[in-house]
Short mmCIF file of C-alpha atoms in Angstrom, two decimals:
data_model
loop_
_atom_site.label_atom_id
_atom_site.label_comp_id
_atom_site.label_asym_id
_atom_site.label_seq_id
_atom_site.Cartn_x
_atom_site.Cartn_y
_atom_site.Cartn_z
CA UNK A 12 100.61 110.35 155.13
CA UNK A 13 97.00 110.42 153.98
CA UNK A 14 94.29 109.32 155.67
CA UNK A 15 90.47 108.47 154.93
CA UNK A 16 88.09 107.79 158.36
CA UNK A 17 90.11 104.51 159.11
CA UNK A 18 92.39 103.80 155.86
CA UNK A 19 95.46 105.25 156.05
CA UNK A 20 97.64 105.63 152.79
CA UNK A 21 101.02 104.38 153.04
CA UNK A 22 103.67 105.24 149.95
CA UNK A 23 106.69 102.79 149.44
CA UNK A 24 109.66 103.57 147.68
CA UNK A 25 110.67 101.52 144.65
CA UNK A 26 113.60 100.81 142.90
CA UNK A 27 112.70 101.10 139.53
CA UNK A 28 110.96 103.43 137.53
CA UNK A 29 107.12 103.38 139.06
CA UNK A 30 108.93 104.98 141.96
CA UNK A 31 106.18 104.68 144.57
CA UNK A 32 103.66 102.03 145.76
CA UNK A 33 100.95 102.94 147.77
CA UNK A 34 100.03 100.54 150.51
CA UNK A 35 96.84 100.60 152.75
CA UNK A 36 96.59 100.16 156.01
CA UNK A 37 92.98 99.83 157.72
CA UNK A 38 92.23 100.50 161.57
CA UNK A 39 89.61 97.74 162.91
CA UNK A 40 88.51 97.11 166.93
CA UNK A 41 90.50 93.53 166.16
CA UNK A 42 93.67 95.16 165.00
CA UNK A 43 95.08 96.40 161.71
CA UNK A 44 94.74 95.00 158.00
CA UNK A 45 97.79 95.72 155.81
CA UNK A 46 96.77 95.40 151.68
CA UNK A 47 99.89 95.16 149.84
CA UNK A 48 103.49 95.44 151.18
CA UNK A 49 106.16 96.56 148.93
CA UNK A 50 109.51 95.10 148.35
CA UNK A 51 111.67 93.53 151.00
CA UNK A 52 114.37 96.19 150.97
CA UNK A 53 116.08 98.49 153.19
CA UNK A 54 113.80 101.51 151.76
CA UNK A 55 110.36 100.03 152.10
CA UNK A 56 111.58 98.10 155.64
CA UNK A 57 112.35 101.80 156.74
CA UNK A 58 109.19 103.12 155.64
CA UNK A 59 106.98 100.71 157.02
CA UNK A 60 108.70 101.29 160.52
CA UNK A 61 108.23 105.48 160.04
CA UNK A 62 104.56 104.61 158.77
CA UNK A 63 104.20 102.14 161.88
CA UNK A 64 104.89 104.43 164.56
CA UNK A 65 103.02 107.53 162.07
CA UNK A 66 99.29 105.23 162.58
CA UNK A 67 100.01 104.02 166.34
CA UNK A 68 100.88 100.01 166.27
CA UNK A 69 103.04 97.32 166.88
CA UNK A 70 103.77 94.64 164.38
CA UNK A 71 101.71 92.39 166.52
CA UNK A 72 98.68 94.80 166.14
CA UNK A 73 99.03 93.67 162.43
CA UNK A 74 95.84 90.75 162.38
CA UNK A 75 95.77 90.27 158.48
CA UNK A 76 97.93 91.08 155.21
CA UNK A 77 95.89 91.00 152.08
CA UNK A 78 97.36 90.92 148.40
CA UNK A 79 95.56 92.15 145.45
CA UNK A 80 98.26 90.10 143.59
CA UNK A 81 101.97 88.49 143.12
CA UNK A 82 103.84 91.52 141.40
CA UNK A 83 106.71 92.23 143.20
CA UNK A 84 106.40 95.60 144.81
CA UNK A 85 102.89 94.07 146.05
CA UNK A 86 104.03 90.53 147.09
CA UNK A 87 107.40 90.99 148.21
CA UNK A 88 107.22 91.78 152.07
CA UNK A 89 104.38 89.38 152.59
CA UNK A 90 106.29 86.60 153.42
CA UNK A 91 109.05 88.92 155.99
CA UNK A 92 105.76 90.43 157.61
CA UNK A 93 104.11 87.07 157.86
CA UNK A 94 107.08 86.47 160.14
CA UNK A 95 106.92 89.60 161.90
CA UNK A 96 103.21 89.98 162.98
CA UNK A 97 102.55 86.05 162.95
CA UNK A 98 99.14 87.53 160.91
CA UNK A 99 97.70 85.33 158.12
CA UNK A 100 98.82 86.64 154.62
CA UNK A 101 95.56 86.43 152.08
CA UNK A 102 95.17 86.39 147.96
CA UNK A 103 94.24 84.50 145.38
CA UNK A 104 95.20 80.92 144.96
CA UNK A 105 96.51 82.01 140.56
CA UNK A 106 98.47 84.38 142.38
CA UNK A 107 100.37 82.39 144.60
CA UNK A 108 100.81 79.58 141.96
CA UNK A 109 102.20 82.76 139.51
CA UNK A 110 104.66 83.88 142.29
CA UNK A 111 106.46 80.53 142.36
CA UNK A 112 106.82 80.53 138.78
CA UNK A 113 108.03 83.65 138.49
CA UNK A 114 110.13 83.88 141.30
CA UNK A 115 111.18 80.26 142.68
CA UNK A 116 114.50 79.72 143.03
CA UNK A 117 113.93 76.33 140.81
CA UNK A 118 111.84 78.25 138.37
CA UNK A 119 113.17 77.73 134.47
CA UNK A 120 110.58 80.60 133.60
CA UNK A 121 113.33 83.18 132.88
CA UNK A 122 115.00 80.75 130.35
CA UNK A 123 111.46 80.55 128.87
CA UNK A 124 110.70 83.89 129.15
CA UNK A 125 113.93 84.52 127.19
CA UNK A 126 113.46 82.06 124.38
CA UNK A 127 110.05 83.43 123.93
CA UNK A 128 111.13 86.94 123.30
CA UNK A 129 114.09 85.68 120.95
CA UNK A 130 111.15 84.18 118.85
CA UNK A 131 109.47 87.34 118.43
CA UNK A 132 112.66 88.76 117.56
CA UNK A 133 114.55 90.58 120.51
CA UNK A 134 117.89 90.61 119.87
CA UNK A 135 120.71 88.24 121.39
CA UNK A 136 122.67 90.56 123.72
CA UNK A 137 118.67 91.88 124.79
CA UNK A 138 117.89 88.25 125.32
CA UNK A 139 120.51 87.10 127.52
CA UNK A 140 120.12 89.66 130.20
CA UNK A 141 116.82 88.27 130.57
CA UNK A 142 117.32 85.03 132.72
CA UNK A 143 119.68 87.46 135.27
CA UNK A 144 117.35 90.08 135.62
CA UNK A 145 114.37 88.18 136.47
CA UNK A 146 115.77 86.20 138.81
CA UNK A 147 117.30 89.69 140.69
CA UNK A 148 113.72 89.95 141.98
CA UNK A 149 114.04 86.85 143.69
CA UNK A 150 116.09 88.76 147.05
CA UNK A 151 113.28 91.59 146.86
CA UNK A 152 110.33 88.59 147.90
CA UNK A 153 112.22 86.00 150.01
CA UNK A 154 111.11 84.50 151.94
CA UNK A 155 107.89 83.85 150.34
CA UNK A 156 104.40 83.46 152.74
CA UNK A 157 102.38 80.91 153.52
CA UNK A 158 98.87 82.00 152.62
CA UNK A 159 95.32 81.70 152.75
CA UNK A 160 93.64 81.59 149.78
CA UNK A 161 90.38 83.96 148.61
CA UNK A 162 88.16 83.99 146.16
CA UNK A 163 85.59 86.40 144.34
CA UNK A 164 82.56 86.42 145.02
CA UNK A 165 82.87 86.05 148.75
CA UNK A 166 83.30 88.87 151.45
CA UNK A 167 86.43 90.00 153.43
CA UNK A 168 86.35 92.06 156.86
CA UNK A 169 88.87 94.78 156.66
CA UNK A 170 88.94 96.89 159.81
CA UNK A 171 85.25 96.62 160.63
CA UNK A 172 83.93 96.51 157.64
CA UNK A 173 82.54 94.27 154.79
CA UNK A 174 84.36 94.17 151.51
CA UNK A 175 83.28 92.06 148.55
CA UNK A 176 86.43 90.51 146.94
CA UNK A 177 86.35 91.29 143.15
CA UNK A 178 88.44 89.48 140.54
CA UNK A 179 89.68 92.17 138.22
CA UNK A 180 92.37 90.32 135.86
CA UNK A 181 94.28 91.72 133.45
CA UNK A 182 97.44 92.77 134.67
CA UNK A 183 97.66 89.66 136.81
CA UNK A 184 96.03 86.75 135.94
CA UNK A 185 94.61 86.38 139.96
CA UNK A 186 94.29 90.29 140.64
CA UNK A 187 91.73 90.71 143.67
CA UNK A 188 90.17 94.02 144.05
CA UNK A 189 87.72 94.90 147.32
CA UNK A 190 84.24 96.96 147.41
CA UNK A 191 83.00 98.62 150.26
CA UNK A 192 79.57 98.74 148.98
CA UNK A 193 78.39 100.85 151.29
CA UNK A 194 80.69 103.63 150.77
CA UNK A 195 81.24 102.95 147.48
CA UNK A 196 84.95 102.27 148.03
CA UNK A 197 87.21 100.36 146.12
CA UNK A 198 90.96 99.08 147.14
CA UNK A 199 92.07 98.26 143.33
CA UNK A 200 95.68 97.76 143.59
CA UNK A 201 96.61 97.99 139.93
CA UNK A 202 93.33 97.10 138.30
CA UNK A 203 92.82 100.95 137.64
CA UNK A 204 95.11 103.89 138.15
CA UNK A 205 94.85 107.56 137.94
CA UNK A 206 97.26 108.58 135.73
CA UNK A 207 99.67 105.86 133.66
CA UNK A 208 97.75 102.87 132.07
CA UNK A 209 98.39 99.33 134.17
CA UNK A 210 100.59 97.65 132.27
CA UNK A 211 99.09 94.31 130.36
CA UNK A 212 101.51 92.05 129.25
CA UNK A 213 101.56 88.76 127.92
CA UNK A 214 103.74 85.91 129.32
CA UNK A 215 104.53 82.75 128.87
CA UNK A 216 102.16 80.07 130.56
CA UNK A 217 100.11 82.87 131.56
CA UNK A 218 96.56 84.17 130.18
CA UNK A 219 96.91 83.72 126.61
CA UNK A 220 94.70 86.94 125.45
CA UNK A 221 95.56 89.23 128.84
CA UNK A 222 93.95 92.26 126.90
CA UNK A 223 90.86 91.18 126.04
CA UNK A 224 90.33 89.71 129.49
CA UNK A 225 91.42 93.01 130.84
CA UNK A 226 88.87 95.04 128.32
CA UNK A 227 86.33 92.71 129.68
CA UNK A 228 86.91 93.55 133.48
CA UNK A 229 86.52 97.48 132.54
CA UNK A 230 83.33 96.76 131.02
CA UNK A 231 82.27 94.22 133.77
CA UNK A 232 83.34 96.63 136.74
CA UNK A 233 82.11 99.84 134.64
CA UNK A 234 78.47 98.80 135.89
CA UNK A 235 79.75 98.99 139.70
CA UNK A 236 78.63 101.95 141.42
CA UNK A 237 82.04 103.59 142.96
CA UNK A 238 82.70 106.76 144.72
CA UNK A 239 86.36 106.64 145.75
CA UNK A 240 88.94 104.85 144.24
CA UNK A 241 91.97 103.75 146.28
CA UNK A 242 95.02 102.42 144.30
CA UNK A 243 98.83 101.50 143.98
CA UNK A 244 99.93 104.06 142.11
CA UNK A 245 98.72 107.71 141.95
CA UNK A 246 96.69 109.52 144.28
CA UNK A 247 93.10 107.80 145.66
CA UNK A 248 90.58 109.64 142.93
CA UNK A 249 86.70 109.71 142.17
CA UNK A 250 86.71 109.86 137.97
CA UNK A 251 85.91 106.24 138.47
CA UNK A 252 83.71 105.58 135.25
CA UNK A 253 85.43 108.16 133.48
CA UNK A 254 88.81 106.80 133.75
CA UNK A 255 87.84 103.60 132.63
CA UNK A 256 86.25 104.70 129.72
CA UNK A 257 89.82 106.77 129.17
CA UNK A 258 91.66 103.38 129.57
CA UNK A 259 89.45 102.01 126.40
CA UNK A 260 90.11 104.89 124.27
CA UNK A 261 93.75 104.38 125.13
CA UNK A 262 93.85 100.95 123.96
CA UNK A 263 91.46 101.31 121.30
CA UNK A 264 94.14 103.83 119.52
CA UNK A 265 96.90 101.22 120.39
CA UNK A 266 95.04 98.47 118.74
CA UNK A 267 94.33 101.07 115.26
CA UNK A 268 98.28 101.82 115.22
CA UNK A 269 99.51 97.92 115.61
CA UNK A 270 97.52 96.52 113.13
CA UNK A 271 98.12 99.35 110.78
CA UNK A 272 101.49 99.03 111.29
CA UNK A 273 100.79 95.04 110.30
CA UNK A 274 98.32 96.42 107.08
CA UNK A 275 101.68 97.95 105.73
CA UNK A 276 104.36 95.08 106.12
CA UNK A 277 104.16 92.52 108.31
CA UNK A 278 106.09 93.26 111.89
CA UNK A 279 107.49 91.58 114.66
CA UNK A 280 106.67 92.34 118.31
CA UNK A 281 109.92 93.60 118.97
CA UNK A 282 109.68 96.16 115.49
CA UNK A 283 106.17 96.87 117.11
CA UNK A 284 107.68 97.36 120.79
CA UNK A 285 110.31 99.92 119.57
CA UNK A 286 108.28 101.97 117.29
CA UNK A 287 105.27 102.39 120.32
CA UNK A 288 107.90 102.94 123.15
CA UNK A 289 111.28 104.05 121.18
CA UNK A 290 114.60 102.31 121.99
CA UNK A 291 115.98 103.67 124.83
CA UNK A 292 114.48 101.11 126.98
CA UNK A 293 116.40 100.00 130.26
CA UNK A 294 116.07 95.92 130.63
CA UNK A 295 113.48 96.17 133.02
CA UNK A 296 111.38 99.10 130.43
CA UNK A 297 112.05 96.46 127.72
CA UNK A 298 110.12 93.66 129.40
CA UNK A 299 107.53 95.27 130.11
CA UNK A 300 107.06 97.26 126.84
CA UNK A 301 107.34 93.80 124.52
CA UNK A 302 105.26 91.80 127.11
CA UNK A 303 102.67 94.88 126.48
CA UNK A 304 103.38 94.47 122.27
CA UNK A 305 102.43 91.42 122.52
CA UNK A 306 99.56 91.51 124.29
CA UNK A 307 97.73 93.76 121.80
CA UNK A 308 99.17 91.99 118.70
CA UNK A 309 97.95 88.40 120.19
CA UNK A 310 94.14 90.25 121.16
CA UNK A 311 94.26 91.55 116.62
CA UNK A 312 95.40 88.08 115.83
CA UNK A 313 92.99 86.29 118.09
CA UNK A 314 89.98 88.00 117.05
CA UNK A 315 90.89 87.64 113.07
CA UNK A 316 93.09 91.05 112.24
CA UNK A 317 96.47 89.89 112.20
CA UNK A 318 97.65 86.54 111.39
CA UNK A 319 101.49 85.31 112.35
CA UNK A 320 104.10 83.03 110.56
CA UNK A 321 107.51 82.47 111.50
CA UNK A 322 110.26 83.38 108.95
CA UNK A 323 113.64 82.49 109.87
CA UNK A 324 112.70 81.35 113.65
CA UNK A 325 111.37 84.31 114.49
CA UNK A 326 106.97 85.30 114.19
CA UNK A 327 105.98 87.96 112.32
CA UNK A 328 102.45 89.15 112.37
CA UNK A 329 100.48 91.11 109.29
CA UNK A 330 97.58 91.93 108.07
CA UNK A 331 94.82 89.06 107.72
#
């Protein structure tokens, strides 16, 4: 277990293909701040007690949980730990609301979610596992917290120190980052990672154009002056600016292939999906890959490169 003067890095397993999340725990005279949680399961439940007794505490040492947003392997302990430590949980108030519509109990977003893809042509035996496997996620956050809502612009003591809360949207609507200015330290969660692109994805009743409000937190946080990076996935790095300028490049070249694709016949997101990330796509792979699709198809057709019609039920988008 890694450890930077009083941030310690904690890695939770994950059933699904990321593998690992990396938590952060930070050592204050008041007691211990926990950003990010995992999953409730067995494997993260047994690594939090081995990480636990690794750092020194007791649950009730625990005297805040923060969230830099509502994805699952970030979100889903919050509400078990709330319980445990009696500590306030902390995040954004577009976070919350997205948790409970992704992952209520009395949520109809997985029927909507599945109609939507069938509309941008996934196919029917694709598009009824949808429903099912969304709502599987709903044991890995139960019970859900009760939290305290943040905002950016503000400050947040973590440990002993002063962190200005950041929003850094994107890949969630609500996603909170936190600066340590004076180290030049920044707890990202998945706003930036070292190695694999955060996923952007659009969704239904979501942001409506998650790329280019993604594009537009790289260039907003590009002008922040950062010396360590700390995230959720992949080792804490320093190739701050660099990175994001990689991240550009990366979707610049994704935007040039789509809409050539769309220059030559007109597409659907699904054609677009399996031609960027092949067909041998688990469920879960599949989500996340059309989700993506679409978000760089909706960014072409919103800024005038792409329009879409529907032929037969189903959109198709080509060149303007």
């Amino acid at each position: 277990m890694n450890c930077w003067d009083d941030v310690w890095e904690v890695p939770l397993p994950l059933p699904f293909a990321l593998k690992i999340i990396k938590s952060y725990v930070i050592k204050g005279s008041n007691g211990y701040t926990v950003v990010d949680t995992g999953l409730h399961y067995d494997g993260d439940l047994e690594a939090w007690e081995r990480a636990r007794r690794s750092i020194g505490f007791e649950w009730k040492d625990v005297e805040q949980i923060v969230l830099t947003h509502y994805h699952p392997d970030h979100y889903g302990l919050a509400g078990w730990m709330q319980e445990k430590t009696g500590a306030p949980v902390r995040m954004s108030r577009t976070d919350f609301e997205q948790a409970q519509l992704f992952f209520s109990k009395s949520s109809e977003q997985p029927e909507v979610m599945a109609r939507f893809y069938g509309e941008h042509g996934l196919e029917a035996e694709w598009k009824e596992q949808i429903p099912p496997h969304l709502r599987g996620f709903q044991k890995w956050v139960d019970p859900h917290p009760d939290p305290e809502f943040i905002e950016a612009g503000g400050t947040i003591r973590l440990g002993d120190r002063e962190y200005r809360i950041l929003h850094t949207p994107g890949h969630a609507d609500g996603h909170l980052s936190f600066h340590d200015e004076e180290r030049g330290w920044l707890i990202g969660g998945d706003f930036l990672l070292p190695r694999i692109t955060p996923n952007i994805s659009l969704w239904p009743g979501c942001d409506p154009d998650p790329l280019g409000t993604y594009l537009a937190t790289l260039d907003q946080m590009d002008t922040l002056p950062v010396k360590r990076v700390f995230p959720a996935h992949g080792s804490v790095f320093e190739n701050y600016h660099g990175r994001i300028e990689e991240l550009r490049e990366h979707h610049r070249e994704r935007l040039e292939e789509m809409a050539g694709w769309a220059e030559a016949a007109s597409v659907t997101a699904v054609e677009a999906c399996y031609r960027t990330f092949g067909t041998n796509l688990s469920i879960h792979n599949l989500r996340f890959a059309l989700s993506e699709t679409l978000a760089h198809l909706e960014y072409l057709r919103l800024r005038g490169k792409l329009v879409r019609e529907k032929e037969e039920g189903v959109w198709k988008y080509r060149k303007a």
